[in-house]
Short mmCIF file of C-alpha atoms in Angstrom, two decimals:
data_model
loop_
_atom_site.label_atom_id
_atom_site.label_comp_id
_atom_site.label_asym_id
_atom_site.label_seq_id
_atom_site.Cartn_x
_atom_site.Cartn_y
_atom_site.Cartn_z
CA UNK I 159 0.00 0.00 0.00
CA UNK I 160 1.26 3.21 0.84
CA UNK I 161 5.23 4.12 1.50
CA UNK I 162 5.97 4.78 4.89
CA UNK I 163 6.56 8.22 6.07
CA UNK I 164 4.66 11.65 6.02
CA UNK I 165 1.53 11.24 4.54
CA UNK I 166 0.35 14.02 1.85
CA UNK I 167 -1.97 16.65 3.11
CA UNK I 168 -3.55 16.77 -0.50
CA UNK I 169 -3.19 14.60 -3.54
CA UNK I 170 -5.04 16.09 -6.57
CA UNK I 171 -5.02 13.54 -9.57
CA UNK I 172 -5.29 15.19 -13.00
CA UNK I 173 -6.37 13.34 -15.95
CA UNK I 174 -7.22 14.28 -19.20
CA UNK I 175 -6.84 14.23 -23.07
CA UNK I 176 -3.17 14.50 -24.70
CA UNK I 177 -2.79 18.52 -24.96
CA UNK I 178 -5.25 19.13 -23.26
CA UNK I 179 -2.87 21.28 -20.82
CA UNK I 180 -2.44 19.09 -17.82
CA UNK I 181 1.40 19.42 -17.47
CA UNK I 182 0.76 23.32 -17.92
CA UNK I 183 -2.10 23.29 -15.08
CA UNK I 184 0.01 20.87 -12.94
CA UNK I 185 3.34 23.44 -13.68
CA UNK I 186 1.52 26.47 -13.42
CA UNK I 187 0.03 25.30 -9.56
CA UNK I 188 3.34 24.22 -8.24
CA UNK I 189 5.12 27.50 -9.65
CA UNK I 190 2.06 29.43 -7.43
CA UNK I 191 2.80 27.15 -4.36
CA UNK I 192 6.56 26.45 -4.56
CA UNK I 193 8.53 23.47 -5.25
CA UNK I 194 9.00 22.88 -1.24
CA UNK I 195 5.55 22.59 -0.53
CA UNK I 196 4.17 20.47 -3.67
CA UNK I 197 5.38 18.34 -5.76
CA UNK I 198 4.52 17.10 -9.36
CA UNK I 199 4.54 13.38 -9.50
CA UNK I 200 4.44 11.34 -12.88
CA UNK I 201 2.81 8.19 -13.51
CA UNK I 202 4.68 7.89 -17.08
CA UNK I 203 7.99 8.70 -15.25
CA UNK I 204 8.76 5.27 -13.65
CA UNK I 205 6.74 3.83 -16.87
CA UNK I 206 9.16 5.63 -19.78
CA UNK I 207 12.18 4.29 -17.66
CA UNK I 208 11.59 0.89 -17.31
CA UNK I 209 10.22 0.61 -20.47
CA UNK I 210 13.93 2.59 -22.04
CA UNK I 211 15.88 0.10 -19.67
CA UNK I 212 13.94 -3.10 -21.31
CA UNK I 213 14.22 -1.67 -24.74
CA UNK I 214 17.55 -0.21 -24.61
CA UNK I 215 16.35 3.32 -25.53
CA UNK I 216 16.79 6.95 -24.68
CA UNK I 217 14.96 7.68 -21.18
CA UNK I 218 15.56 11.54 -21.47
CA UNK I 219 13.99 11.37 -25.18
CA UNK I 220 10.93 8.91 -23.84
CA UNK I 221 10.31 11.93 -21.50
CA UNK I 222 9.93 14.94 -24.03
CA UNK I 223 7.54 15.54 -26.50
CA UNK I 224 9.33 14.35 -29.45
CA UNK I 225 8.73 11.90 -32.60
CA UNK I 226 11.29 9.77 -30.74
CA UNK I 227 8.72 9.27 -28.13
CA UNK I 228 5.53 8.93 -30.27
CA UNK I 229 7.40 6.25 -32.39
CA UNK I 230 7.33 3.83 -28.99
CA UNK I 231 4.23 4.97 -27.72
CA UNK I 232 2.14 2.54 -29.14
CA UNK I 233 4.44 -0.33 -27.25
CA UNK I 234 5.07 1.99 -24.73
CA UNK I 235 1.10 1.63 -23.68
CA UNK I 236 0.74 -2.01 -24.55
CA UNK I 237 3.64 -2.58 -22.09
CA UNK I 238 2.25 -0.44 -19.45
CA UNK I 239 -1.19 -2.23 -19.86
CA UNK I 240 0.75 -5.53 -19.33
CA UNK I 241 2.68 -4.16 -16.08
CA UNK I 242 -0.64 -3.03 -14.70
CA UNK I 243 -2.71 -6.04 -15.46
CA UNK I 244 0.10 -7.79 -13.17
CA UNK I 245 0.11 -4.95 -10.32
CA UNK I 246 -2.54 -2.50 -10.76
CA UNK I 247 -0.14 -0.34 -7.82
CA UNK I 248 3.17 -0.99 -9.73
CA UNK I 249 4.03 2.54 -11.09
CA UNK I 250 1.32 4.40 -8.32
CA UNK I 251 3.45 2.87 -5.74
CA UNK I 252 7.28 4.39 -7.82
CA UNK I 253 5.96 7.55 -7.86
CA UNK I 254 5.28 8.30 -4.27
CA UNK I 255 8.64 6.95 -2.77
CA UNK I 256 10.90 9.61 -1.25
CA UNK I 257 8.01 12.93 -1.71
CA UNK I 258 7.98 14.75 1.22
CA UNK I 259 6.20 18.14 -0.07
CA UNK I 260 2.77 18.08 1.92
CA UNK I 261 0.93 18.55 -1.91
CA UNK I 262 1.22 16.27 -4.57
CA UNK I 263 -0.37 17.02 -7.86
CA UNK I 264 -0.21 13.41 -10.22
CA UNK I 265 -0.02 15.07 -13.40
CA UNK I 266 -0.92 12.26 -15.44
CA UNK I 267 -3.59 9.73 -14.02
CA UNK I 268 -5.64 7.62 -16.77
CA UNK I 269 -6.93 4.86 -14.91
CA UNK I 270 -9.96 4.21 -12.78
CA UNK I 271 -7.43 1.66 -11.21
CA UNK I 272 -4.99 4.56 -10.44
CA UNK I 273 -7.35 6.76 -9.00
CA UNK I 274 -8.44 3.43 -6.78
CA UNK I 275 -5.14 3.15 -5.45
CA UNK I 276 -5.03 6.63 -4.60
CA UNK I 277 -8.39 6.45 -2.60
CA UNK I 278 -7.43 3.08 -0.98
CA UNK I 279 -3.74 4.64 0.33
CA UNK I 280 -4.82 8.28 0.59
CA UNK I 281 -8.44 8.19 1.81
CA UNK I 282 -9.78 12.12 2.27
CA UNK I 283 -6.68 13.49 0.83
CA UNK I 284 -7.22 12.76 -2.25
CA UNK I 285 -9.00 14.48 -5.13
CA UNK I 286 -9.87 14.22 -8.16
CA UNK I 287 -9.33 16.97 -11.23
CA UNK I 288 -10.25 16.45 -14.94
CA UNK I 289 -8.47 19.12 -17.32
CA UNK I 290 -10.99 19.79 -20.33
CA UNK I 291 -9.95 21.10 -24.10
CA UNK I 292 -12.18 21.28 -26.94
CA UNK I 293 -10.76 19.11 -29.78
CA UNK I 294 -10.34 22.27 -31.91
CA UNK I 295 -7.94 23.90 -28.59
CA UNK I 296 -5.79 19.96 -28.88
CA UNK I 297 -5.44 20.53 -32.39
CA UNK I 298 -4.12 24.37 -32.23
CA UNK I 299 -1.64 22.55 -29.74
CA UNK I 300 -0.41 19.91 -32.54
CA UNK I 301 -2.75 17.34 -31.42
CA UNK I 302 -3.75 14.69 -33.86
CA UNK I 303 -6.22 11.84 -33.14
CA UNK I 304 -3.92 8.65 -33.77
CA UNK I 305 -5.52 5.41 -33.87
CA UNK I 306 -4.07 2.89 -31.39
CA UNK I 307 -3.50 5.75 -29.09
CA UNK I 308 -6.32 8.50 -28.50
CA UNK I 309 -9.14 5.33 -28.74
CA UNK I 310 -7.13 3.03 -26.20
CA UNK I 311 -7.20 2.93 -22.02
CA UNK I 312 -4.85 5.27 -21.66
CA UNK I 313 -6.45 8.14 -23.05
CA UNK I 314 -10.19 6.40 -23.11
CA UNK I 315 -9.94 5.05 -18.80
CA UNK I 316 -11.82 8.34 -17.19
CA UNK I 317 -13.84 9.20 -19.81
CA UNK I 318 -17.10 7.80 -18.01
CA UNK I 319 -15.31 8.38 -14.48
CA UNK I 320 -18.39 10.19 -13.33
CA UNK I 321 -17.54 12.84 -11.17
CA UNK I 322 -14.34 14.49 -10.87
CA UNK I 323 -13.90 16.93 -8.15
CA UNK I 324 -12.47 19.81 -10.09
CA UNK I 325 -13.12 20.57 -13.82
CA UNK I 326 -10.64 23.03 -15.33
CA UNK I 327 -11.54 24.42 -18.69
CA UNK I 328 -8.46 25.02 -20.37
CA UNK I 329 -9.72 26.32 -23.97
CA UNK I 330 -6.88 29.03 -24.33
CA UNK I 331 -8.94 31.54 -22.45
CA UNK I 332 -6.28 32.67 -20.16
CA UNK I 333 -8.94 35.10 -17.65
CA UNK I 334 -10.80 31.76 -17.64
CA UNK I 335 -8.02 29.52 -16.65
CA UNK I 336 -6.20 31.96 -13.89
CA UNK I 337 -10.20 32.12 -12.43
CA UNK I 338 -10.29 28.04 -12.13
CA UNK I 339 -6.78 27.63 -10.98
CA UNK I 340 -7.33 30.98 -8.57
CA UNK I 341 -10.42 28.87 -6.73
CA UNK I 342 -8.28 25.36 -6.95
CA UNK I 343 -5.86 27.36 -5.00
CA UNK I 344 -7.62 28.54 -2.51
CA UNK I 345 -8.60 25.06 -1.83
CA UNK I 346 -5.07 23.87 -1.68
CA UNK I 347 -4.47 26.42 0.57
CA UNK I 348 -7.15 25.15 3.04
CA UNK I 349 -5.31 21.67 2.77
CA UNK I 350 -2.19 23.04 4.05
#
């Protein structure tokens, strides 16, 4: 279950489309709070290196977002699927060793299964925050739909979550976005 040690204060797992702006919303909440007091945890992290180590590729390259990486994602996921259908926990449980900020923002959760784990280790400290682009706002950001990816688990797992938490709209309307992340915030700020 959960690593021993200080337990988070708040964990706020963000899911969403590719481009639809999670790693900015994630970025743009710890640069607000301060890298002391949250931290931003990837699920993909301990994923991308394992995967490299197996496959004798470039971790540094799996982490950008390059062609280099979207050549192995396809693998990439099918592996992942395969590690998870073994230990649903396996990469929650990489992720969380060592953090002791008292705020930690998973940047990348796509799985009912993660968000269980979550729950089951976390309890009340843990919410749950769905980042929301139009398809026309993923496209202006180079998105496009690739079969194999955008229609499997890993971008497909929350879409029928129910309900999240938090909903930020991140469309590109800036006044919007600092409004939503102004009232996440001042939640986070209750936490701590």
């Amino acid at each position: 279950m959960a690593p021993q040690g200080g337990a988070p204060r708040l964990v706020l797992l963000f899911s969403g489309k590719r481009k639809s702006g999670k790693d900015f919303v994630t970025e743009a909440l710890q640069s607000r709070l301060g890298a002391d007091i949250c931290a931003i945890l990837r699920l993909s992290g301990p994923l991308k290196e394992q995967y490299a180590q197996e496959h004798s590729l470039d971790f540094q390259r799996l982490l950008d977002a390059s062609t280099y990486k979207e050549a192995y994602r396809r693998d990439m996921i099918r592996w992942g699927e395969e590690k998870r259908q073994a230990d649903p926990g396996f990469f929650c449980r990489k992720i969380v060793e060592g953090v002791s900020q008292p705020i930690w923002l998973v940047s990348d959760t796509r799985r009912v299964s993660d968000i269980q784990w979550f729950q089951e280790a976390y309890g009340a400290a843990v919410q749950t925050v769905r980042v929301f682009a139009s398809e026309q706002s993923r496209q202006q950001r180079g998105w496009v739909f690739t079969p194999g990816v955008d229609d499997a688990e890993s971008e497909c797992g929350l879409d029928d979550f129910g309900d999240f938490d938090w909903v930020i709209e991140n469309h590109g309307d800036e006044q919007h976005l600092e409004q939503q992340l102004a009232n996440l915030l001042k939640f986070v700020h209750s936490r701590l």
